[in-house]
Coordinates of C-alpha atoms in Angstrom, one line a residue:
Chain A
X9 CA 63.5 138.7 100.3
X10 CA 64.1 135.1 98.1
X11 CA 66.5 135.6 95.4
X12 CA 63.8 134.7 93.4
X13 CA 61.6 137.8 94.3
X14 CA 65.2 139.8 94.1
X15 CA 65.3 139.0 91.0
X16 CA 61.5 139.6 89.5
X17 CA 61.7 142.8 91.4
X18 CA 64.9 143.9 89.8
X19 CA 63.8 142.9 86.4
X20 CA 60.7 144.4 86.4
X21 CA 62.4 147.8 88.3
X22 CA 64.8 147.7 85.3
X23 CA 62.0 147.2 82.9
X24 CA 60.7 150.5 84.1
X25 CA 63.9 152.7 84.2
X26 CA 64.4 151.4 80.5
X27 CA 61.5 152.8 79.4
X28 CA 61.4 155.8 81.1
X29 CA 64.5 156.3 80.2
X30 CA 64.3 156.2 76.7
X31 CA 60.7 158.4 76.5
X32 CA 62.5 160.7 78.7
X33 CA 65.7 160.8 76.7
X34 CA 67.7 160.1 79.3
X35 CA 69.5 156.7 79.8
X36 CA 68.4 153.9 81.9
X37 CA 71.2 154.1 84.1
X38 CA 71.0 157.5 85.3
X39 CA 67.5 155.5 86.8
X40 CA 68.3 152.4 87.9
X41 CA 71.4 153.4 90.5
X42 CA 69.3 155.1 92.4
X43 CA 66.5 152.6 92.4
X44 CA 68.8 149.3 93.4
X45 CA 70.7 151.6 96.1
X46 CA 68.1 153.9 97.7
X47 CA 65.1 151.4 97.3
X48 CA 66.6 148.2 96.9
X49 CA 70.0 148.9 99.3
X50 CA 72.5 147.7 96.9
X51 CA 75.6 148.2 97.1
X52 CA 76.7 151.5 95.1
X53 CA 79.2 149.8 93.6
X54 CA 77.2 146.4 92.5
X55 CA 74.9 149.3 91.4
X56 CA 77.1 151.0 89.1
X57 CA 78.3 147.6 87.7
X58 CA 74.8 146.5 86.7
X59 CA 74.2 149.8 85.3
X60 CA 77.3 149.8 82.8
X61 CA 76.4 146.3 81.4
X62 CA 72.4 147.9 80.9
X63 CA 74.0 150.9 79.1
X64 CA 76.3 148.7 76.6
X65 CA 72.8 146.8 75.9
X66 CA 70.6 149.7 75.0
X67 CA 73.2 151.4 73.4
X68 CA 74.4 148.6 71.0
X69 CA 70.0 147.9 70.6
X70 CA 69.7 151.1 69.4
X71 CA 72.7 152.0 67.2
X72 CA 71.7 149.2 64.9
X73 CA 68.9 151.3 64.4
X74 CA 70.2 155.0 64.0
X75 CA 73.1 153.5 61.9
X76 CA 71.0 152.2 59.8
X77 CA 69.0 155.0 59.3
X78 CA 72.5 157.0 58.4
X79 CA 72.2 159.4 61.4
X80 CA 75.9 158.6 62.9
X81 CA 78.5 160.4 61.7
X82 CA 81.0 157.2 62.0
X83 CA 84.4 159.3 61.4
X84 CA 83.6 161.6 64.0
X85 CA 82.3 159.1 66.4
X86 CA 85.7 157.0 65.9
X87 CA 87.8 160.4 66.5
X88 CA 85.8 160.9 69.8
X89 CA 85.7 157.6 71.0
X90 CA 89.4 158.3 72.0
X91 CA 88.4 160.9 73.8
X92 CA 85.8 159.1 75.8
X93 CA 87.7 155.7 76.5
X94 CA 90.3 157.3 77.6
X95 CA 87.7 159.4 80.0
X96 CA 86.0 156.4 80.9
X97 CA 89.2 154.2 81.9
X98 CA 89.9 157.6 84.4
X99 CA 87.0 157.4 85.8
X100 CA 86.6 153.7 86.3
X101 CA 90.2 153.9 87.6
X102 CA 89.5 156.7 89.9
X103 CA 85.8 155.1 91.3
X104 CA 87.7 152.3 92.6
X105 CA 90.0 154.8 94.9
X106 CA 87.3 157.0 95.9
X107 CA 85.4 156.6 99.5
X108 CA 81.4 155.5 98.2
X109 CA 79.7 159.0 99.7
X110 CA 81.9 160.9 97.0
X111 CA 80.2 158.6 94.3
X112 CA 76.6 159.5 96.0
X113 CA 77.6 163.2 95.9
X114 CA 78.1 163.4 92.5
X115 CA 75.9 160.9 91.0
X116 CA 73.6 163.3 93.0
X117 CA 74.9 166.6 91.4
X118 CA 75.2 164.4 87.7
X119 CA 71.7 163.4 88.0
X120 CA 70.2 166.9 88.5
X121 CA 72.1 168.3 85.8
X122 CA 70.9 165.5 84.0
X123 CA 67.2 166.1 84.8
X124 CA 67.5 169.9 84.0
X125 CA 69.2 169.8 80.9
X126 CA 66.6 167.1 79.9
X127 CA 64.0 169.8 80.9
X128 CA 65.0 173.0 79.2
X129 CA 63.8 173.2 75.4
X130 CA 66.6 173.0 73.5
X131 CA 66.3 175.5 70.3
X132 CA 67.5 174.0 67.2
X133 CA 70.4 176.6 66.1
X134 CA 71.2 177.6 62.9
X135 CA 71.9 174.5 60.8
X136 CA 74.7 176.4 58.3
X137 CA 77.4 177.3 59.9
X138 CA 80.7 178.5 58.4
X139 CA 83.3 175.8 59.6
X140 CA 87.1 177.3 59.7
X141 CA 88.1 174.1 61.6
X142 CA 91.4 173.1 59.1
X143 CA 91.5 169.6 61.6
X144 CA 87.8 169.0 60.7
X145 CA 88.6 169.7 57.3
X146 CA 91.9 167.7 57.5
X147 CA 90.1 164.9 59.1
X148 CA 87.1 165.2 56.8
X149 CA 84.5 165.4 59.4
X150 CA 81.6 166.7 57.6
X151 CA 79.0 164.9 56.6
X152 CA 75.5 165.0 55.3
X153 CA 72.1 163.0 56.7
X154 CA 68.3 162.5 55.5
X155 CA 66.0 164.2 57.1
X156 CA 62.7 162.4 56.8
X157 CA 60.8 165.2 58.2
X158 CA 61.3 167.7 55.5
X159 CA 62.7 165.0 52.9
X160 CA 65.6 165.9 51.9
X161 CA 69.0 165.6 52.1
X162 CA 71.2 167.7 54.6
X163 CA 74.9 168.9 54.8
X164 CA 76.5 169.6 57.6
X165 CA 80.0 170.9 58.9
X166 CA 81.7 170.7 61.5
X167 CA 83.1 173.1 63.6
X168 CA 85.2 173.3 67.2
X169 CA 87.4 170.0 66.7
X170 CA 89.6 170.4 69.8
X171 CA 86.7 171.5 72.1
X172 CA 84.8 168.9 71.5
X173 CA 87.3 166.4 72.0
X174 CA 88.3 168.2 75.6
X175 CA 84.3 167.9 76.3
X176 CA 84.1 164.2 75.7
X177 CA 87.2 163.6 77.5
X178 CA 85.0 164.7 80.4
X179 CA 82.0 162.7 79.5
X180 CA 83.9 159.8 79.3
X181 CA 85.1 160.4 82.9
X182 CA 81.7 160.7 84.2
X183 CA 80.3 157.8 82.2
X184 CA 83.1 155.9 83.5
X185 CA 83.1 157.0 87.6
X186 CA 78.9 156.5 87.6
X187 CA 77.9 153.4 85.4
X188 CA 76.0 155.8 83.0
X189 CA 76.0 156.8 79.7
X190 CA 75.9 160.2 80.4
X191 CA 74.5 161.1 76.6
X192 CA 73.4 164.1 78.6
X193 CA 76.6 165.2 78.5
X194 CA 77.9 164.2 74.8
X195 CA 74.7 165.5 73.3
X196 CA 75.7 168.8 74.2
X197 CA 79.0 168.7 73.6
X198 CA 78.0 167.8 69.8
X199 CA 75.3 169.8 69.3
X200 CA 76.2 173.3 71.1
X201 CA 79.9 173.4 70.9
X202 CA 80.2 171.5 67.1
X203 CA 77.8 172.8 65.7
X204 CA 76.1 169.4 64.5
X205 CA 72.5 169.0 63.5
X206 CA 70.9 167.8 66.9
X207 CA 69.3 164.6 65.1
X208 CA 72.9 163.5 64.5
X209 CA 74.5 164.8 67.6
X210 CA 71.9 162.1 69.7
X211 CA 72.5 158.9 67.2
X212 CA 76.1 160.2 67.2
X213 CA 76.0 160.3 71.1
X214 CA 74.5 156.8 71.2
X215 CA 76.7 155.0 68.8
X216 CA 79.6 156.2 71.2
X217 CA 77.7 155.6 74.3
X218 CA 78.5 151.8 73.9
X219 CA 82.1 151.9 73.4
X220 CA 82.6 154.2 76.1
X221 CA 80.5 151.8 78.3
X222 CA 82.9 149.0 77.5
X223 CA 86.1 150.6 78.1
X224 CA 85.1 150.9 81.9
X225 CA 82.7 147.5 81.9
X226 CA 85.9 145.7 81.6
X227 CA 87.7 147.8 84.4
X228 CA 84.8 147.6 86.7
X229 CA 85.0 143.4 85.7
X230 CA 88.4 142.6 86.9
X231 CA 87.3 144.2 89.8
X232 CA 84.5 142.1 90.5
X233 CA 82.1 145.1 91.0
X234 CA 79.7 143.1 88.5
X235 CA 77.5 140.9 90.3
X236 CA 76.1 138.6 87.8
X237 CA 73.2 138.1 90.1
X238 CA 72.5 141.8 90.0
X239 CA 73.4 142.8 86.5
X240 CA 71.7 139.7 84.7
X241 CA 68.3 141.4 85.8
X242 CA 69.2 145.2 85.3
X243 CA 70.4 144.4 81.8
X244 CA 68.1 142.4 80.4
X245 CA 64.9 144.5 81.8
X246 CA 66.8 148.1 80.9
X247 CA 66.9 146.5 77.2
X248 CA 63.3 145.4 77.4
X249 CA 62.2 148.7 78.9
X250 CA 63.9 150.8 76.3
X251 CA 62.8 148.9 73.5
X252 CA 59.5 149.2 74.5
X253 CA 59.8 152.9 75.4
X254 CA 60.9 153.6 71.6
X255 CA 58.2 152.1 69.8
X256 CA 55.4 153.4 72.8
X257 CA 56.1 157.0 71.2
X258 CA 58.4 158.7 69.7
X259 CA 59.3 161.0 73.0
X260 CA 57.2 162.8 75.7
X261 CA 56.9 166.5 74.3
X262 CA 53.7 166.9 76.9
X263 CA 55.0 170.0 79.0
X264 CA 53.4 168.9 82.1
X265 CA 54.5 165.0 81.7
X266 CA 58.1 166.2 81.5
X267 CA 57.8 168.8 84.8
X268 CA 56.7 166.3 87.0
X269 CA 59.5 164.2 85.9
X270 CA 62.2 166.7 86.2
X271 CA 60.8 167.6 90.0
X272 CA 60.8 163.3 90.3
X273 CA 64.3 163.1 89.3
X274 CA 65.5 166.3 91.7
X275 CA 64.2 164.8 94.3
X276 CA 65.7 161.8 93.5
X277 CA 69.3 163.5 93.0
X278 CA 68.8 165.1 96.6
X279 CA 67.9 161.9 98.0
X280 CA 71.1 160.8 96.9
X281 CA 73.3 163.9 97.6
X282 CA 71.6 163.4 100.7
X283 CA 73.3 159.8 101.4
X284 CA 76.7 161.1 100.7
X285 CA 76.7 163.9 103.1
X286 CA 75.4 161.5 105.6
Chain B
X8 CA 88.3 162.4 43.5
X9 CA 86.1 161.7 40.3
X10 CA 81.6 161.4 40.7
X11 CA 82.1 157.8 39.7
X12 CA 85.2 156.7 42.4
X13 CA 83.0 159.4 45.0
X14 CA 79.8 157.0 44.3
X15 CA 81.6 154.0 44.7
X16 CA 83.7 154.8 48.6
X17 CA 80.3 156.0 49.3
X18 CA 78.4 151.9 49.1
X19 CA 81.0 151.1 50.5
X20 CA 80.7 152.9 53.7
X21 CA 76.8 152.0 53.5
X22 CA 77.9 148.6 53.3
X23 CA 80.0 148.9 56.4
X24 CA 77.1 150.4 58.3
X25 CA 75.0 147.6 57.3
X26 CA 77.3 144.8 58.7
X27 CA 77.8 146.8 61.7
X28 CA 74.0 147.1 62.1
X29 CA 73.6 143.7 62.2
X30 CA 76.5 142.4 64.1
X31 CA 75.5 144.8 67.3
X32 CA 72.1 144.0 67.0
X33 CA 72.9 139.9 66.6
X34 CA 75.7 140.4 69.5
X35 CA 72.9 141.7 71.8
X36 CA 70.4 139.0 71.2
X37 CA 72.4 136.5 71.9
X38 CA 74.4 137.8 74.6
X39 CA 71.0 138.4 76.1
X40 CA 69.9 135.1 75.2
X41 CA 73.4 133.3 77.2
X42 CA 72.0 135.7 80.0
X43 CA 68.9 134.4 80.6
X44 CA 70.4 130.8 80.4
X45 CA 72.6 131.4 82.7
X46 CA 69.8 132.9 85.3
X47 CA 67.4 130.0 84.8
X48 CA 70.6 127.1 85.6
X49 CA 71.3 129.2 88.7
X50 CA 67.8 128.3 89.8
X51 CA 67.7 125.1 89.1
X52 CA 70.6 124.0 90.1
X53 CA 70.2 126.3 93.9
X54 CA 66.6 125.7 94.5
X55 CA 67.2 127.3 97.9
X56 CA 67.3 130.5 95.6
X57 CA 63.1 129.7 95.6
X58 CA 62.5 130.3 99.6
X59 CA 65.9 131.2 101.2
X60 CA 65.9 135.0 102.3
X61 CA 70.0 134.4 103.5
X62 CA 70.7 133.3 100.0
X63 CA 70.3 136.4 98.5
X64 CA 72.8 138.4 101.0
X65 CA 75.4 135.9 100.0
X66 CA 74.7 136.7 96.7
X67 CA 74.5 140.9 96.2
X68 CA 76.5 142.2 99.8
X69 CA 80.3 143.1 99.0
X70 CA 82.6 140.2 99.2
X71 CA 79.8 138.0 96.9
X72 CA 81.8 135.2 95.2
X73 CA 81.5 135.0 91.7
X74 CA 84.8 134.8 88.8
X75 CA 86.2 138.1 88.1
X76 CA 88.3 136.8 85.2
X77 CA 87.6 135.5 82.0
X78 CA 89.4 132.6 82.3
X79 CA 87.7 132.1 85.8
X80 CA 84.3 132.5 83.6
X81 CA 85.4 130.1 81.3
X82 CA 86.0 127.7 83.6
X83 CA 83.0 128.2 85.4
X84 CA 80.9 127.8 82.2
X85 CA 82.6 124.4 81.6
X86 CA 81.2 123.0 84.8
X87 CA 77.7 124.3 83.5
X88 CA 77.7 126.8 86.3
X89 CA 74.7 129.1 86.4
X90 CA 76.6 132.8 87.4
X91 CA 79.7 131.6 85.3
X92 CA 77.2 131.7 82.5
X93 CA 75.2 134.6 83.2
X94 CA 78.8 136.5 83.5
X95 CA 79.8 134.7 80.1
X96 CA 76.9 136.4 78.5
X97 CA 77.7 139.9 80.0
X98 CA 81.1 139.5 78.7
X99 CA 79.8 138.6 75.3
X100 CA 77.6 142.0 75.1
X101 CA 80.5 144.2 76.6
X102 CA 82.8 142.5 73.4
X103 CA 80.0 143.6 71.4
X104 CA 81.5 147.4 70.8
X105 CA 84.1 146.0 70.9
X106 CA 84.0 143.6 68.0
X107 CA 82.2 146.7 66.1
X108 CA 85.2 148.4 66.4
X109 CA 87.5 146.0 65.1
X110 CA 85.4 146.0 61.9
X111 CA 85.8 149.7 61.7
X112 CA 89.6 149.2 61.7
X113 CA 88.9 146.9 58.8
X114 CA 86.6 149.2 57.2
X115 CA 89.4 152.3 57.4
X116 CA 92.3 149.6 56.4
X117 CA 90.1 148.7 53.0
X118 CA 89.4 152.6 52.2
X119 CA 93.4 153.6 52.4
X120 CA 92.5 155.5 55.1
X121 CA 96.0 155.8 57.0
X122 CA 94.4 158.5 59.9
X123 CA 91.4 156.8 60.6
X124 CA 92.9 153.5 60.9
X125 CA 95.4 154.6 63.3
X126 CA 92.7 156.6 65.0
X127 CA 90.1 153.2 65.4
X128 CA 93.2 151.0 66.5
X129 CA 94.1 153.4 69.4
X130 CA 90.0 153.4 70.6
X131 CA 90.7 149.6 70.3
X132 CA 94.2 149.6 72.4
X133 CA 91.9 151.3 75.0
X134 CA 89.6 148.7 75.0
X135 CA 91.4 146.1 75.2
X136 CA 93.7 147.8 78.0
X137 CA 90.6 148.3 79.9
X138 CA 90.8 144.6 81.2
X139 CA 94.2 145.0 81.9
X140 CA 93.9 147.9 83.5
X141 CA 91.4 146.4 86.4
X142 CA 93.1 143.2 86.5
X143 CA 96.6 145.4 87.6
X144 CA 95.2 147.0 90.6
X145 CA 93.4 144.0 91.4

């Protein structure tokens, strides 16, 4: 292969994972690593590189949007992002001493989790809850959004401070060891163990998403794991694709769309679990 | 806190989120834009890139040459070097969080908020140990 037709294939690939991606609700990274090692024979590491860069641009792309829109919940997503920096400088630490299979295994076991979670409806629970979180109240944490949908404005509180913080700590590890953004992980965290409306816990998720991203881009730098001439392409086309998988439509909901997507994606996590057992 | 003073903190927070809006979406575009640049001098200035299978395991195996710090990059983009470039635009869009949150130390300074400013500059100390960090074990 010309670096030329490296590059056009990359872009396009990246173009592709972006999109899916973002109709899927999953990140772009999660997608690409798996395409530029298992398909493409990247190295892992180049691969993870690329990915971060990706994940900083769609983030960044899409939290001008959701800010705008006055979905984040700013103070909380500054209190977290200590959380998840200091996760995601772990992890990028840690990738650079672990042997490469151990990074296939878990992507692997990440990914499936991923592809589940991403699967399973997730019930919108009770919007009210009684908050007796004195640091949330301390910190002023709650906060209220518009919902366009039923036009009005909504209060919130928030609830389960310390477990939260504990639960992005570990997101930010992940996010940090992968390449990903691992929103699959935050969302949850905010939305099941906080108690957040789940509209705010995803813009929440995504505002953070960058920052995390950057704290173990610049790790994964100095250490030369970013290839320009493998990132350039990743990036730009993951940005591309996503964009254009927001405005396509607003998400898949199809039932059938999403189940042969979750059994794509499982495969895909068992190729990879696959190639670190080997 | 009285409705009026409540009103007021409250355009002013809009008024952060609207600069921070724009200044991810603006560091994005043109960190993109440096990208792209960069990618397109690499061509022309290796046409070899057009036809030459070997090229491209120089370029993407383990032990590819490329700068791995900024000043390196900087360097590299003063000779008009086509990866020096691309990486200078990568390193633009990773500072773009990072810029953002700088802002929202600002922001936290100009509402009196003594917590939250501490809290934004420690996400920043992160960030900015993050290079440091890599560069050590390097």
């Amino acid at each position: 292969m010309t670096p030329l037709a490296f590059t056009l294939i990359v872009f396009f690939a990246a173009i592709g994972a972006g999109g899916l991606g973002s109709l899927l609700g999953l990140g772009g990274g999660i997608i690409i690593i798996p395409v530029l090692t298992l398909l493409l024979k990247i190295d892992i590491r180049y691969a993870i590189g690329a990915s971060i860069v990706s994940v900083i641009a769609t983030s960044s792309g899409a939290a001008a949007a959701y800010v705008r829109e006055r979905m984040t919940n700013l103070r909380l997503a500054m209190l977290l992002e200590v959380a998840t920096t200091t996760g995601a400088l772990t992890g990028a630490f840690v990738a650079g001493h672990l042997a490469v299979r151990w990074l296939y295994l878990i992507f692997g076991l990440v990914m499936a989790y991923s592809a589940l979670a991403m699967f399973c409806n997730r019930h919108p629970l009770s919007a009210t809850v009684v908050s007796h979180d004195r640091l949330a109240d301390r910190l002023r944490l709650h906060d209220s959004y518009f919902d366009e949908a039923a036009g009005i404005e909504v209060s919130y509180r928030v609830t389960h401070t310390r477990l939260g913080f504990v639960l992005m700590y570990i997101a930010g590890v992940v996010s940090g060891l992968l390449g990903i953004g691992s929103g699959a992980l935050k969302v949850p965290a905010m939305d099941l163990a906080m108690r957040l409306p789940i509209k705010v816990s995803t813009a929440t998720s995504n505002f953070m998403i960058g920052v995390t991203a950057a704290a173990s881009a610049g790790v994964y730098f100095a250490r030369g794991d970013i290839d320009p001439f493998v990132a350039a392409p990743v990036a730009a086309g993951v940005l591309l694709g996503a964009t254009i998988g927001s405005r396509l439509l607003s998400k898949l909901h199809s039932k059938r769309i999403r189940s042969v997507f979750v059994i794509v994606l499982m495969w895909v996590a068992v190729q990879m679990l696959w190639k670190g057992m080997r | 806190m009285s409705a009026e003073s409540q009103c007021l903190d409250m355009r002013k927070v809009h008024l952060v989120e609207t600069v921070i809006s724009h200044l991810l979406r603006f560091g994005v575009i043109l960190s993109l834009a440096v990208v792209i640049c960069g990618t397109v001098v690499s061509f022309i200035h290796h046409p070899e890139y057009l036809w030459s299978s070997p090229a491209l395991q120089r370029l993407t195996t383990p032990g590819a040459v490329f700068p791995q710090t900024v000043s390196g990059v900087w360097h590299g983009v003063g000779k008009f070097e086509g990866q020096s470039i691309v990486l200078a635009g990568l390193l633009l869009l990773v500072a773009t969080p990072v810029v953002r949150v700088a802002v929202s130390v600002l922001a936290f300074v100009y509402q009196k908020d003594r917590i939250f400013t501490l809290i934004t500059l420690v996400v920043l100390g992160l960030l900015l140990l993050s290079f440091v960090l890599g560069k050590a074990e390097g």
